[in-house]
C-alpha cells in the first residue's frame, strides 16, 4: 500500500513542480494597476441550513462506505441495519423539508 | 534510500505540517486562512494515518475536514467583521508567528497609501494583536507538551505486536461496524438525526420574525435566484 | 508499472484528458452555447484588486493541479494500466474531487474582488449540493462489486457479464446529474456564470489561467472516466484493447453529460440546492436500498459464485 501512496506523493510533487513553474512565469509578468475594490466583508449567504444538514450527511456517508463493501457477504441482516439508518436520515430530510428549512434565503 | 529512511522522512514531513497548520490556525489574522490552516493540519494527520496503513481513515479524515472546514469558514465569514484579515494584518503590533502567518495579506506599500479602514478604526477598538496572557499560554502549552512526552517516554513497557495492520481497511472496518460496533453505528445515525433536528429547529424562519433586514433580503432573493447571467450584486464595482 | 512510470503516466493522462475535454467542449461564448468554465481565457483582461490574499491566491492553482493528478491516479485503463490501484480507490476519488473544489474556492477568495468572492460562495454551495448525491450514486457499484477498488469494480462487471448501468439505472442517472453539478457544466453553471468566471479567472496572470484550464477541463474528464468505470464496464470489452474501450466509453460519457446538460435551462444556485436536497438525495437513499435488494436477489453476483 505504501508504494501506491508514494506514487501519489511523487505525482503530487511533480504537479507541484509544474505549478511552481507556472507561478514563476506569472511572477515575471508585470501586474496591471489594481482596478477592483476589495470585498472581504461580512457576507450573508442563503444556504446556511443546507450547509448544516450537509455536515450531518457527510458523516452519514462515512458510515455507508465500509458497510457497502461488506454488505453482500452479510446478507439481509446488514440490509435491515442500513434500512434503519436510511430511515433515520429520510426522517431528518422530511423534518427539514416540512419545517421549510430547505430553501435559499 | 532505504524504506525506513523514507518512512522517517515522511513522518517528519507530515508531523511538521500538522504542527505548522495548528500554529497557523491559532495565530493568523485572517479567518479564512485559519480554516484553511486547520484543514492543512488535518491533512498532515491523515498522512500519519497513511503511514500506519490506515488509508480509509486517512481519507475519511480529509473528507470530513475539507467539507466541514469550508462550511465553518462560511459561518465565520457570516459573523466576523474582518474575515479576510486585511484590516487586522495592517495593524503595527504584529510579531512572531502572527506576523508570519499573516504575510501576504497586506497591500504592497507602494500602491496607495494605507488601507481605508485602519486609520479611523483604531482609536475606537482595542484590537491588541497579542493578549497579555500570551506568554502565560505559551508556558502552559510547553508544560503540557513536556508532561505528555514524559508520559510517553517514561512508560514502563510498550507492547509490541508482530502482526501487520490489515491492508484491506474497508473490509475490516465494515465487518467491525456490522459486528462489534453495531450499536455505535445506529447510535451515530440517531445522533446525526438529532443534529439535523437541532439545526433546523434553531434556524427555522418563524423564530426570527419581523426583522426589517431579513424582509428586504427575502424580497431581493425572490427575484435574484433566476438571474444567472447577471447575478444581482449589492456591492458596487469600481472599474 | 514501476513507480516512475506510474507517476509519468498520471501526469500525462491528466494533461491528455484535459486536452480531450477542451477539444470537445464549445469554447466560444455564444448564443445558446454555454461554454465550459474555462473558455476564452486568452482574451480576458487581467484585473485584480489592490490586496489579494497572496498565499491563498497563489496556492489555489497548485492545489487544483495536485488534486487533478491525484484523481487521475485511480482511473483504470487496463488491469495493469493504472497509476495506483488503491484499495479504497472510489472513496479516495470522492475526496480528491472535493479538494479540487476547495482549490477553486481558495482562488475565488484569494482574488478579493466582489465577483470572485461571490464565486467562492457559489462554489461552496455547489459542494453542499453535489457531494451527498454523488456519494450515494457511486455506492451502488461498490456494493455490487464488494470493493472500493476501481480495478475490482471493472473486473466484477466483466465476470458478471453485466454493465452496472443496466442493473442500476437510477444510480447512473444520479451520477450524471451529480457529476454535472460537480464539474460546473450546464445546467449547473452558476458559479462560473460569465461575470463570476471572468472575475476569478481574470485575477490570475495568463500562465496560471492555463493551469486552471487544465484543472477545470480535467475535472469533467475525471468524472466521465469514473462514470465509464463504474457503470459502463471500464476497460473490459471483446475485440479492442482495454485502453481503447476505456477511451471510447469515457468519450461517450463526456458527450452524454454535455449533451444532456444542454437540454435543460440554466439553474441558479438556489434551484440547484433545492433539486439536490429535495429530489436527488431521497432518490439516492432509495437507490441504496434498491441496489441492496437487487444484490440480495442475486443480480450482478455472477462474479462471486
Coordinates of C-alpha atoms in Angstrom, one line a residue:
Chain A
X1 CA 0.0 0.0 0.0
X2 CA 2.8 2.4 0.8
X3 CA 4.1 2.0 -2.8
X4 CA 0.8 3.2 -4.1
X5 CA 0.9 6.2 -1.8
X6 CA 4.4 7.0 -2.7
X7 CA 3.3 7.1 -6.3
X8 CA 0.6 9.5 -5.2
X9 CA 3.1 11.6 -3.3
X10 CA 5.5 11.7 -6.3
X11 CA 2.7 12.6 -8.6
X12 CA 1.8 15.5 -6.3
X13 CA 5.4 16.6 -6.2
X14 CA 5.6 16.6 -10.0
X15 CA 2.3 18.5 -10.2
X16 CA 3.6 20.9 -7.6
X17 CA 6.7 21.4 -9.7
X18 CA 4.7 22.2 -12.8
X19 CA 2.5 24.6 -11.0
X20 CA 5.5 26.4 -9.4
X21 CA 7.0 26.8 -12.9
X22 CA 3.7 28.4 -14.0
X23 CA 3.8 30.6 -10.9
X24 CA 7.3 31.7 -11.6
X25 CA 6.3 32.6 -15.2
X26 CA 3.4 34.5 -13.9
X27 CA 5.5 36.4 -11.4
X28 CA 7.7 37.7 -14.2
X29 CA 4.9 39.5 -15.8
X30 CA 4.2 43.0 -14.5
X31 CA 0.9 43.1 -12.9
X32 CA -1.5 45.8 -14.1
X33 CA -2.6 48.5 -11.8
X34 CA -5.3 47.3 -9.4
X35 CA -8.7 48.3 -10.5
X36 CA -11.2 46.5 -8.4
X37 CA -12.3 47.1 -4.9
X38 CA -11.7 44.6 -2.1
X39 CA -14.5 42.5 -1.0
X40 CA -13.7 40.8 2.2
X41 CA -16.7 41.8 4.3
X42 CA -19.1 40.0 6.4
X43 CA -21.5 38.4 3.9
X44 CA -24.8 36.8 4.4
X45 CA -25.3 33.7 2.3
X46 CA -28.5 32.0 1.7
X47 CA -27.8 28.3 2.2
X48 CA -26.9 28.1 5.9
X49 CA -29.4 25.4 6.8
X50 CA -28.4 23.4 3.7
X51 CA -24.8 23.6 4.9
X52 CA -25.6 22.4 8.4
X53 CA -27.6 19.5 7.1
X54 CA -24.8 18.7 4.6
X55 CA -22.4 18.3 7.6
X56 CA -24.7 15.7 9.1
X57 CA -25.0 13.8 5.8
X58 CA -21.2 13.9 5.3
X59 CA -20.9 12.0 8.5
X60 CA -23.5 9.5 7.3
X61 CA -21.7 8.8 4.1
X62 CA -18.7 7.9 6.1
X63 CA -20.7 5.1 7.7
X64 CA -22.1 3.9 4.4
X65 CA -18.9 3.2 2.7
X66 CA -17.5 0.5 4.9
X67 CA -20.9 -1.0 5.1
X68 CA -21.1 -1.1 1.2
X69 CA -18.1 -3.4 0.8
X70 CA -19.2 -6.0 3.3
X71 CA -22.9 -5.9 2.6
X72 CA -23.1 -8.6 0.0
X73 CA -21.4 -11.1 2.3
X74 CA -23.5 -10.4 5.3
X75 CA -26.9 -10.5 3.6
X76 CA -30.2 -9.5 4.9
X77 CA -29.1 -8.5 8.4
X78 CA -26.8 -5.8 7.1
X79 CA -29.6 -4.7 4.8
X80 CA -32.0 -4.2 7.7
X81 CA -29.4 -2.3 9.6
X82 CA -28.9 0.0 6.7
X83 CA -32.7 0.3 6.3
X84 CA -33.0 1.7 9.8
X85 CA -30.1 4.0 9.2
X86 CA -31.5 5.4 5.9
X87 CA -34.9 5.6 7.6
X88 CA -33.4 7.9 10.2
X89 CA -31.8 10.1 7.5
X90 CA -35.0 10.3 5.5
X91 CA -36.8 11.3 8.6
X92 CA -34.3 14.1 9.0
X93 CA -34.8 15.4 5.5
X94 CA -38.6 15.1 5.8
X95 CA -38.5 17.2 9.0
X96 CA -36.2 19.8 7.4
X97 CA -38.5 20.0 4.3
X98 CA -41.6 20.2 6.4
X99 CA -40.2 23.0 8.6
X100 CA -39.4 25.0 5.4
X101 CA -35.7 24.9 6.1
X102 CA -34.8 23.6 2.6
X103 CA -34.8 26.9 0.8
X104 CA -32.5 29.7 -0.2
X105 CA -32.9 32.9 1.8
Chain B
X1 CA 17.4 5.5 0.1
X2 CA 16.1 2.8 2.3
X3 CA 12.5 2.4 3.0
X4 CA 12.9 3.1 6.7
X5 CA 14.6 6.4 6.0
X6 CA 11.9 7.3 3.6
X7 CA 9.2 6.5 6.1
X8 CA 11.0 8.6 8.7
X9 CA 11.2 11.5 6.3
X10 CA 7.5 11.2 5.5
X11 CA 6.7 11.0 9.2
X12 CA 8.7 14.1 9.9
X13 CA 7.1 16.0 7.0
X14 CA 3.5 15.1 8.0
X15 CA 4.2 15.9 11.6
X16 CA 5.7 19.2 10.7
X17 CA 2.6 20.0 8.5
X18 CA 0.3 19.1 11.4
X19 CA 2.1 21.3 13.8
X20 CA 2.6 24.2 11.5
X21 CA -1.0 24.1 10.4
X22 CA -2.2 24.2 14.0
X23 CA 0.1 27.1 14.8
X24 CA -1.0 28.9 11.7
X25 CA -4.6 28.4 12.6
X26 CA -4.2 29.9 16.0
X27 CA -2.1 32.9 15.1
X28 CA -3.1 34.1 11.7
X29 CA -5.1 37.3 11.4
X30 CA -7.4 36.1 8.6
X31 CA -10.4 33.9 9.5
X32 CA -10.4 32.3 6.1
X33 CA -6.8 31.3 6.4
X34 CA -7.4 30.0 9.9
X35 CA -9.9 27.5 8.5
X36 CA -7.5 26.6 5.7
X37 CA -4.6 26.0 8.1
X38 CA -6.8 23.7 10.2
X39 CA -7.5 21.7 7.0
X40 CA -3.8 21.6 6.3
X41 CA -3.1 20.4 9.8
X42 CA -5.5 17.6 9.5
X43 CA -4.1 16.6 6.1
X44 CA -0.9 16.2 8.0
X45 CA -2.6 13.9 10.5
X46 CA -4.1 12.0 7.6
X47 CA -0.6 11.5 6.2
X48 CA 0.4 9.9 9.5
X49 CA -2.6 7.6 9.2
X50 CA -1.4 6.5 5.8
X51 CA 2.0 5.7 7.3
X52 CA 0.1 3.4 9.7
X53 CA -1.5 1.7 6.7
X54 CA -5.0 3.1 7.8
X55 CA -5.7 4.7 4.5
X56 CA -9.5 4.6 4.8
X57 CA -9.3 6.5 8.0
X58 CA -6.9 9.0 6.4
X59 CA -9.2 9.8 3.5
X60 CA -12.2 9.9 5.8
X61 CA -10.3 12.5 7.9
X62 CA -9.6 14.6 4.8
X63 CA -13.1 14.4 3.5
X64 CA -14.7 15.4 6.8
X65 CA -12.3 18.3 7.3
X66 CA -12.4 19.7 3.8
X67 CA -16.2 19.7 3.8
X68 CA -16.5 20.7 7.4
X69 CA -14.0 23.5 7.3
X70 CA -15.4 25.0 4.2
X71 CA -18.8 25.2 5.9
X72 CA -17.2 26.5 9.1
X73 CA -15.4 29.2 7.1
X74 CA -18.7 30.2 5.6
X75 CA -20.1 30.7 9.0
X76 CA -17.1 32.6 10.1
X77 CA -17.5 34.9 7.2
X78 CA -21.1 35.4 8.1
X79 CA -20.3 36.5 11.6
X80 CA -16.9 38.2 11.6
X81 CA -16.2 41.8 10.8
X82 CA -13.0 41.2 9.1
X83 CA -12.9 37.7 7.7
X84 CA -10.1 38.3 5.3
X85 CA -7.8 39.6 8.0
X86 CA -6.9 42.6 5.9
X87 CA -7.7 45.2 8.5
X88 CA -6.1 43.3 11.3
X89 CA -3.0 42.5 9.5
X90 CA -2.2 46.1 8.8
X91 CA -2.0 47.0 12.5
X92 CA 1.5 47.7 13.5
X93 CA 1.8 45.5 16.5
X94 CA 2.3 42.1 14.9
X95 CA 5.2 40.0 16.0
X96 CA 6.4 36.4 15.6
X97 CA 4.1 33.8 14.3
X98 CA 1.2 36.2 13.9
X99 CA 3.2 38.2 11.6
X100 CA 4.4 35.3 9.6
X101 CA 1.1 33.7 9.1
X102 CA -0.5 36.9 8.1
X103 CA 2.1 37.6 5.4
X104 CA 0.6 38.1 2.0
X105 CA -2.4 39.9 3.3
X106 CA -1.1 43.4 3.4
X107 CA -1.2 45.6 0.4
X108 CA 2.2 46.4 -1.0
X109 CA 3.1 49.7 0.4
X110 CA 3.9 51.5 -2.9
X111 CA 0.3 51.1 -4.1
X112 CA -2.0 53.6 -2.5
X113 CA -1.1 54.8 1.0
X114 CA -2.6 52.6 3.7
X115 CA -6.0 51.0 4.0
X116 CA -9.3 52.7 4.1
X117 CA -10.3 51.2 7.4
X118 CA -7.2 51.1 9.5
X119 CA -6.9 54.8 10.2
X120 CA -10.2 55.7 11.7
X121 CA -11.0 52.4 13.3
X122 CA -8.0 52.2 15.6
X123 CA -9.0 54.7 18.3
X124 CA -12.3 53.1 19.0
X125 CA -11.5 49.5 19.1
X126 CA -8.9 48.0 21.4
X127 CA -7.5 45.4 19.0
X128 CA -4.3 44.2 20.7
X129 CA -2.8 41.6 18.5
X130 CA -1.2 39.7 21.3
X131 CA -3.0 39.4 24.6
X132 CA -1.2 40.0 27.8
X133 CA -1.8 36.3 28.6
X134 CA 0.1 35.1 25.6
X135 CA 3.3 34.4 27.4
X136 CA 1.4 32.5 30.1
X137 CA -0.3 30.5 27.4
X138 CA 2.9 29.6 25.8
X139 CA 4.4 28.4 29.1
X140 CA 1.3 26.4 29.8
X141 CA 1.4 24.7 26.4
X142 CA 5.1 23.9 26.8
X143 CA 4.4 22.3 30.2
X144 CA 1.6 20.3 28.7
X145 CA 3.9 19.1 26.0
X146 CA 6.6 18.1 28.5
X147 CA 4.0 16.2 30.6
X148 CA 2.6 14.3 27.6
X149 CA 6.1 13.5 26.3
X150 CA 7.1 12.3 29.7
X151 CA 4.1 10.1 29.9
X152 CA 5.0 8.5 26.6
X153 CA 8.7 8.1 27.2
X154 CA 8.7 7.0 30.8
X155 CA 6.0 4.4 30.4
X156 CA 7.4 1.0 31.6
X157 CA 6.7 -1.3 28.8
X158 CA 5.2 -0.8 25.4
X159 CA 3.6 -4.0 23.9
X160 CA 5.0 -4.9 20.6
X161 CA 2.8 -6.7 18.2
X162 CA 4.2 -8.7 15.3
X163 CA 1.0 -8.6 13.3
X164 CA 0.8 -6.0 10.5
X165 CA -2.3 -4.0 10.2
X166 CA -4.7 -5.4 7.6
X167 CA -4.2 -3.9 4.2
X168 CA -7.8 -4.1 3.3
X169 CA -9.1 -1.4 5.6
X170 CA -12.5 -1.0 4.2
X171 CA -13.5 -4.6 4.7
X172 CA -12.1 -4.7 8.2
X173 CA -13.9 -1.6 9.2
X174 CA -17.1 -2.8 7.6
X175 CA -17.0 -6.1 9.4
X176 CA -16.3 -4.4 12.7
X177 CA -19.1 -1.9 12.2
X178 CA -21.6 -4.6 11.4
X179 CA -20.5 -6.8 14.2
X180 CA -19.0 -5.4 17.3
X181 CA -19.9 -1.8 16.8
X182 CA -23.5 -2.1 15.5
X183 CA -24.8 -0.1 18.4
X184 CA -22.4 2.7 17.7
X185 CA -23.4 2.6 14.0
X186 CA -27.1 3.0 14.7
X187 CA -26.4 5.4 17.6
X188 CA -24.4 7.6 15.2
X189 CA -27.3 7.6 12.8
X190 CA -29.5 8.7 15.7
X191 CA -27.1 11.4 16.7
X192 CA -27.0 12.7 13.1
X193 CA -30.7 12.8 13.1
X194 CA -30.7 14.8 16.3
X195 CA -28.2 17.2 14.8
X196 CA -30.4 17.8 11.9
X197 CA -33.4 18.4 14.1
X198 CA -31.5 20.8 16.2
X199 CA -30.1 22.8 13.4
X200 CA -33.4 23.0 11.5
X201 CA -35.3 23.9 14.7
X202 CA -32.8 26.7 15.6
X203 CA -32.8 28.1 12.2
X204 CA -36.5 28.0 11.5
X205 CA -37.9 31.0 9.8
X206 CA -40.6 31.7 12.4
X207 CA -38.0 32.1 15.1
X208 CA -36.8 35.4 13.8
X209 CA -39.9 37.4 12.7
X210 CA -40.2 40.9 11.7
X211 CA -36.6 41.8 11.1
X212 CA -36.5 44.5 8.5
X213 CA -33.2 43.5 7.1
X214 CA -34.5 39.9 6.7
X215 CA -37.6 41.2 4.9
X216 CA -35.5 43.2 2.5
X217 CA -33.2 40.3 1.8
X218 CA -36.1 37.9 1.2
X219 CA -37.7 40.3 -1.2
X220 CA -34.4 40.7 -3.0
X221 CA -33.9 36.9 -3.1
X222 CA -37.4 36.4 -4.6
X223 CA -36.1 37.6 -8.0
X224 CA -32.4 37.1 -7.6
X225 CA -32.1 33.3 -7.9
X226 CA -33.2 33.1 -11.5
X227 CA -30.8 35.6 -12.8
X228 CA -27.8 33.7 -13.9
X229 CA -26.0 35.9 -16.4
X230 CA -26.1 38.9 -14.1
X231 CA -26.4 38.0 -10.5
X232 CA -27.7 40.9 -8.5
X233 CA -24.8 42.2 -6.6
X234 CA -25.2 44.7 -3.8
X235 CA -21.6 45.7 -3.8
X236 CA -20.6 48.1 -6.5
X237 CA -17.6 47.6 -8.5
X238 CA -15.0 50.2 -9.3
X239 CA -14.0 49.6 -12.8
Chain C
X1 CA 4.0 -0.4 -13.6
X2 CA 7.1 0.9 -11.9
X3 CA 6.9 3.9 -9.6
X4 CA 8.5 6.3 -12.0
X5 CA 6.4 5.2 -14.9
X6 CA 3.2 5.4 -12.9
X7 CA 4.0 8.9 -11.9
X8 CA 4.6 10.0 -15.5
X9 CA 1.6 8.1 -16.7
X10 CA -0.6 10.0 -14.2
X11 CA 0.6 13.5 -15.3
X12 CA 0.4 12.7 -18.9
X13 CA -3.1 11.3 -18.6
X14 CA -4.2 14.3 -16.7
X15 CA -3.0 16.6 -19.4
X16 CA -4.3 14.4 -22.2
X17 CA -7.7 14.2 -20.6
X18 CA -8.0 17.9 -20.1
X19 CA -7.0 18.4 -23.7
X20 CA -9.6 15.9 -24.8
X21 CA -12.4 17.7 -22.9
X22 CA -11.2 21.1 -24.1
X23 CA -11.3 19.9 -27.7
X24 CA -14.9 18.7 -27.3
X25 CA -16.5 21.5 -25.4
X26 CA -17.6 24.6 -27.2
X27 CA -15.2 27.3 -26.2
X28 CA -16.8 30.4 -27.5
X29 CA -19.3 32.4 -25.7
X30 CA -22.3 32.5 -28.0
X31 CA -26.0 32.3 -28.2
X32 CA -27.4 29.2 -26.5
X33 CA -23.9 27.8 -26.5
X34 CA -22.9 27.7 -22.9
X35 CA -19.2 27.1 -22.8
X36 CA -17.2 25.2 -20.3
X37 CA -15.9 27.2 -17.3
X38 CA -12.5 27.9 -18.8
X39 CA -13.5 29.4 -22.1
X40 CA -12.0 32.5 -23.7
X41 CA -9.2 32.7 -21.2
X42 CA -6.7 34.3 -23.5
X43 CA -8.7 37.3 -24.3
X44 CA -9.7 38.0 -20.7
X45 CA -8.2 41.2 -19.4
X46 CA -6.2 40.8 -16.2
X47 CA -7.9 42.6 -13.4
X48 CA -7.1 42.4 -9.8
X49 CA -7.7 44.1 -6.6
X50 CA -5.2 46.0 -4.5
X51 CA -4.8 43.4 -1.8
X52 CA -5.4 39.8 -2.8
X53 CA -4.5 37.2 -0.3
X54 CA -1.3 36.2 -1.9
X55 CA -0.9 32.9 -0.2
X56 CA -4.3 31.6 -0.9
X57 CA -4.5 33.1 -4.4
X58 CA -1.2 31.5 -5.4
X59 CA -1.8 28.2 -3.7
X60 CA -5.1 27.7 -5.4
X61 CA -4.0 26.6 -8.9
X62 CA -1.3 24.5 -7.3
X63 CA -3.8 22.6 -5.2
X64 CA -6.1 22.2 -8.2
X65 CA -3.4 20.6 -10.3
X66 CA -2.3 18.3 -7.5
X67 CA -5.9 17.3 -6.9
X68 CA -6.3 16.6 -10.6
X69 CA -3.2 14.4 -10.7
X70 CA -4.5 12.5 -7.7
X71 CA -7.9 12.0 -9.2
X72 CA -6.4 10.6 -12.4
X73 CA -4.3 8.2 -10.4
X74 CA -7.1 5.7 -9.9
X75 CA -8.6 5.6 -13.4
X76 CA -8.1 2.1 -14.8
X77 CA -7.2 1.9 -18.5
X78 CA -6.3 -1.8 -18.2
X79 CA -5.8 -4.2 -15.4
X80 CA -2.2 -3.1 -15.0
X81 CA -2.5 0.3 -16.8
X82 CA -3.5 2.3 -13.8
X83 CA -1.5 4.9 -11.8
X84 CA -2.0 3.1 -8.5
X85 CA -4.7 0.7 -7.7
X86 CA -5.7 1.8 -4.3
X87 CA -7.8 -0.5 -2.2
X88 CA -10.2 2.4 -1.4
X89 CA -10.0 4.0 -4.9
X90 CA -13.6 5.0 -5.1
X91 CA -13.8 6.8 -1.8
X92 CA -10.4 8.4 -2.5
X93 CA -11.8 9.7 -5.7
X94 CA -14.7 11.5 -4.0
X95 CA -12.3 13.1 -1.5
X96 CA -10.0 14.3 -4.2
X97 CA -12.6 16.0 -6.3
X98 CA -13.7 17.7 -3.1
X99 CA -10.1 19.0 -2.8
X100 CA -10.3 20.3 -6.4
X101 CA -13.4 22.3 -5.5
X102 CA -11.6 23.6 -2.4
X103 CA -8.9 24.9 -4.7
X104 CA -11.4 26.8 -6.8
X105 CA -12.9 28.3 -3.6
X106 CA -9.4 29.4 -2.4
X107 CA -8.8 31.0 -5.7
X108 CA -12.0 32.9 -5.6
X109 CA -11.5 34.2 -2.0
X110 CA -7.8 34.9 -2.6
X111 CA -8.6 37.2 -5.5
X112 CA -10.5 39.5 -3.2
X113 CA -12.8 41.2 -5.8
X114 CA -16.5 41.2 -5.3
X115 CA -17.3 38.8 -8.1
X116 CA -14.5 36.4 -7.3
X117 CA -15.5 36.2 -3.6
X118 CA -19.1 35.7 -4.7
X119 CA -17.7 32.9 -6.9
X120 CA -16.2 31.3 -3.8
X121 CA -19.5 31.3 -2.0
X122 CA -21.3 29.7 -5.0
X123 CA -18.6 27.1 -5.3
X124 CA -19.2 26.1 -1.7
X125 CA -22.9 26.0 -2.4
X126 CA -22.0 23.6 -5.2
X127 CA -20.1 21.5 -2.8
X128 CA -23.1 21.3 -0.4
X129 CA -25.3 20.3 -3.4
X130 CA -23.3 17.6 -5.1
X131 CA -21.3 15.7 -2.5
X132 CA -24.1 13.6 -1.0
X133 CA -25.9 12.7 -4.2
X134 CA -22.6 11.7 -5.9
X135 CA -21.6 9.7 -2.9
X136 CA -25.0 7.9 -2.9
X137 CA -24.9 7.2 -6.6
X138 CA -21.4 5.6 -6.6
X139 CA -22.1 3.5 -3.6
X140 CA -24.2 1.1 -5.8
X141 CA -21.3 -0.2 -7.9
X142 CA -19.2 -0.6 -4.8
X143 CA -21.9 -2.7 -3.2
X144 CA -22.3 -4.9 -6.3
X145 CA -18.6 -5.4 -6.7
X146 CA -17.9 -5.7 -3.0
X147 CA -14.9 -3.5 -3.3
X148 CA -13.9 0.2 -3.5
X149 CA -11.0 -0.5 -5.9
X150 CA -11.7 0.6 -9.4
X151 CA -10.0 -2.4 -10.9
X152 CA -12.1 -4.7 -8.8
X153 CA -15.2 -3.0 -9.9
X154 CA -14.4 -3.3 -13.6
X155 CA -13.4 -7.0 -13.1
X156 CA -16.6 -7.7 -11.3
X157 CA -18.6 -6.2 -14.2
X158 CA -16.6 -8.3 -16.7
X159 CA -17.0 -11.5 -14.7
X160 CA -20.7 -11.0 -14.1
X161 CA -21.2 -10.1 -17.8
X162 CA -23.3 -7.1 -16.7
X163 CA -22.7 -3.4 -17.0
X164 CA -23.9 -1.7 -13.9
X165 CA -25.8 0.9 -15.8
X166 CA -28.2 -1.9 -16.7
X167 CA -28.6 -3.1 -13.1
X168 CA -28.7 0.4 -11.6
X169 CA -30.2 2.9 -14.0
X170 CA -31.3 5.2 -11.1
X171 CA -27.8 5.2 -9.8
X172 CA -26.5 6.1 -13.3
X173 CA -29.0 9.0 -13.6
X174 CA -28.0 10.3 -10.2
X175 CA -24.3 10.0 -11.2
X176 CA -24.8 12.0 -14.4
X177 CA -26.8 14.7 -12.5
X178 CA -24.4 15.0 -9.6
X179 CA -21.4 14.8 -12.0
X180 CA -22.7 17.8 -13.9
X181 CA -23.2 19.6 -10.7
X182 CA -19.7 18.8 -9.7
X183 CA -17.9 19.9 -12.8
X184 CA -19.8 23.2 -13.3
X185 CA -21.4 22.4 -16.6
X186 CA -24.8 23.4 -17.8
X187 CA -27.4 23.3 -16.3
X188 CA -25.5 23.9 -13.1
X189 CA -23.2 26.6 -14.4
X190 CA -23.8 29.3 -11.9
X191 CA -20.5 29.6 -10.1
X192 CA -19.0 30.2 -13.4
X193 CA -21.7 32.3 -14.9
X194 CA -20.0 34.7 -17.2
X195 CA -19.5 37.5 -14.8
X196 CA -18.3 35.4 -11.9
X197 CA -16.0 33.3 -14.1
X198 CA -14.3 36.3 -15.6
X199 CA -13.7 37.8 -12.2
X200 CA -12.0 34.8 -10.6
X201 CA -10.0 33.6 -13.6
X202 CA -9.3 37.2 -14.6
X203 CA -7.5 37.8 -11.4
X204 CA -4.7 35.4 -12.5
X205 CA -1.9 36.0 -14.8
X206 CA -2.2 34.2 -18.1
X207 CA 0.2 31.3 -17.4
X208 CA -1.9 30.4 -14.3
X209 CA -5.0 30.6 -16.4
X210 CA -3.6 27.7 -18.4
X211 CA -3.3 25.7 -15.2
X212 CA -6.8 26.5 -14.4
X213 CA -8.0 25.5 -17.8
X214 CA -6.2 22.1 -17.4
X215 CA -7.7 21.6 -13.9
X216 CA -11.3 22.6 -14.9
X217 CA -11.4 20.6 -18.1
X218 CA -9.7 17.7 -16.4
X219 CA -12.4 17.7 -13.8
X220 CA -15.0 16.7 -16.4
X221 CA -12.7 14.1 -17.9
X222 CA -12.1 12.5 -14.5
X223 CA -15.8 12.4 -13.7
X224 CA -16.7 11.0 -17.1
X225 CA -14.0 8.4 -16.8
X226 CA -15.1 7.4 -13.4
X227 CA -18.7 7.0 -14.7
X228 CA -17.4 4.8 -17.5
X229 CA -15.5 2.7 -15.0
X230 CA -18.4 2.3 -12.6
X231 CA -21.3 2.0 -14.9
X232 CA -20.1 1.1 -18.4
X233 CA -17.7 -1.6 -17.6
X234 CA -14.4 0.3 -17.9
X235 CA -11.7 -1.3 -19.9
X236 CA -13.5 -4.6 -20.4
X237 CA -14.6 -5.4 -23.9
X238 CA -14.2 -8.0 -26.7
X239 CA -12.0 -7.0 -29.6
X240 CA -10.3 -3.8 -28.9
X241 CA -7.5 -3.4 -26.3
X242 CA -8.6 -2.2 -22.9
X243 CA -7.4 1.3 -23.1
X244 CA -9.3 1.8 -26.4
X245 CA -12.5 0.7 -24.7
X246 CA -11.9 2.9 -21.8
X247 CA -11.3 5.9 -24.1
X248 CA -14.4 5.2 -26.1
X249 CA -16.6 4.8 -23.0
X250 CA -15.2 8.0 -21.5
X251 CA -15.9 9.9 -24.7
X252 CA -19.4 8.5 -24.6
X253 CA -19.9 9.7 -21.1
X254 CA -18.5 13.2 -21.9
X255 CA -20.8 13.6 -24.8
X256 CA -23.7 12.2 -22.9
X257 CA -23.1 14.6 -20.0
X258 CA -22.6 17.6 -22.0
X259 CA -25.5 16.8 -24.3
X260 CA -28.0 16.1 -21.6
X261 CA -26.8 19.2 -19.7
X262 CA -27.7 21.4 -22.6
X263 CA -31.3 20.1 -22.8
X264 CA -32.1 21.9 -19.6
X265 CA -32.4 25.6 -18.8
X266 CA -29.6 27.0 -16.6
X267 CA -30.3 26.6 -13.0
X268 CA -29.4 29.1 -10.3
X269 CA -27.6 28.0 -7.1
X270 CA -30.9 28.1 -5.1
X271 CA -32.6 25.8 -7.6
X272 CA -29.6 23.5 -7.7
X273 CA -29.6 23.2 -3.9
X274 CA -33.3 22.6 -3.8
X275 CA -33.1 20.0 -6.5
X276 CA -30.2 18.2 -4.8
X277 CA -31.7 18.0 -1.4
X278 CA -35.4 17.5 -2.2
X279 CA -35.0 15.2 -5.2
X280 CA -31.6 13.7 -5.6
X281 CA -30.8 12.8 -2.1
X282 CA -34.1 11.0 -1.3
X283 CA -33.7 9.2 -4.6
X284 CA -30.1 8.4 -3.7
X285 CA -31.1 6.9 -0.4
X286 CA -33.8 4.9 -2.2
X287 CA -31.2 3.8 -4.7
X288 CA -29.1 2.3 -2.0
X289 CA -32.0 0.3 -0.7
X290 CA -33.0 -0.8 -4.2
X291 CA -29.5 -1.9 -5.1
X292 CA -29.2 -3.7 -1.7
X293 CA -32.4 -5.6 -2.5
X294 CA -31.2 -6.5 -6.0
X295 CA -27.9 -7.8 -4.6
X296 CA -29.8 -10.0 -2.1
X297 CA -31.8 -11.3 -5.1
X298 CA -28.5 -12.2 -6.8
X299 CA -28.3 -9.5 -9.5
X300 CA -24.7 -8.9 -10.6
X301 CA -23.4 -11.5 -8.3
X302 CA -22.2 -13.8 -11.0
X303 CA -18.7 -12.7 -10.3
X304 CA -18.7 -14.3 -6.9
X305 CA -20.4 -17.6 -7.3

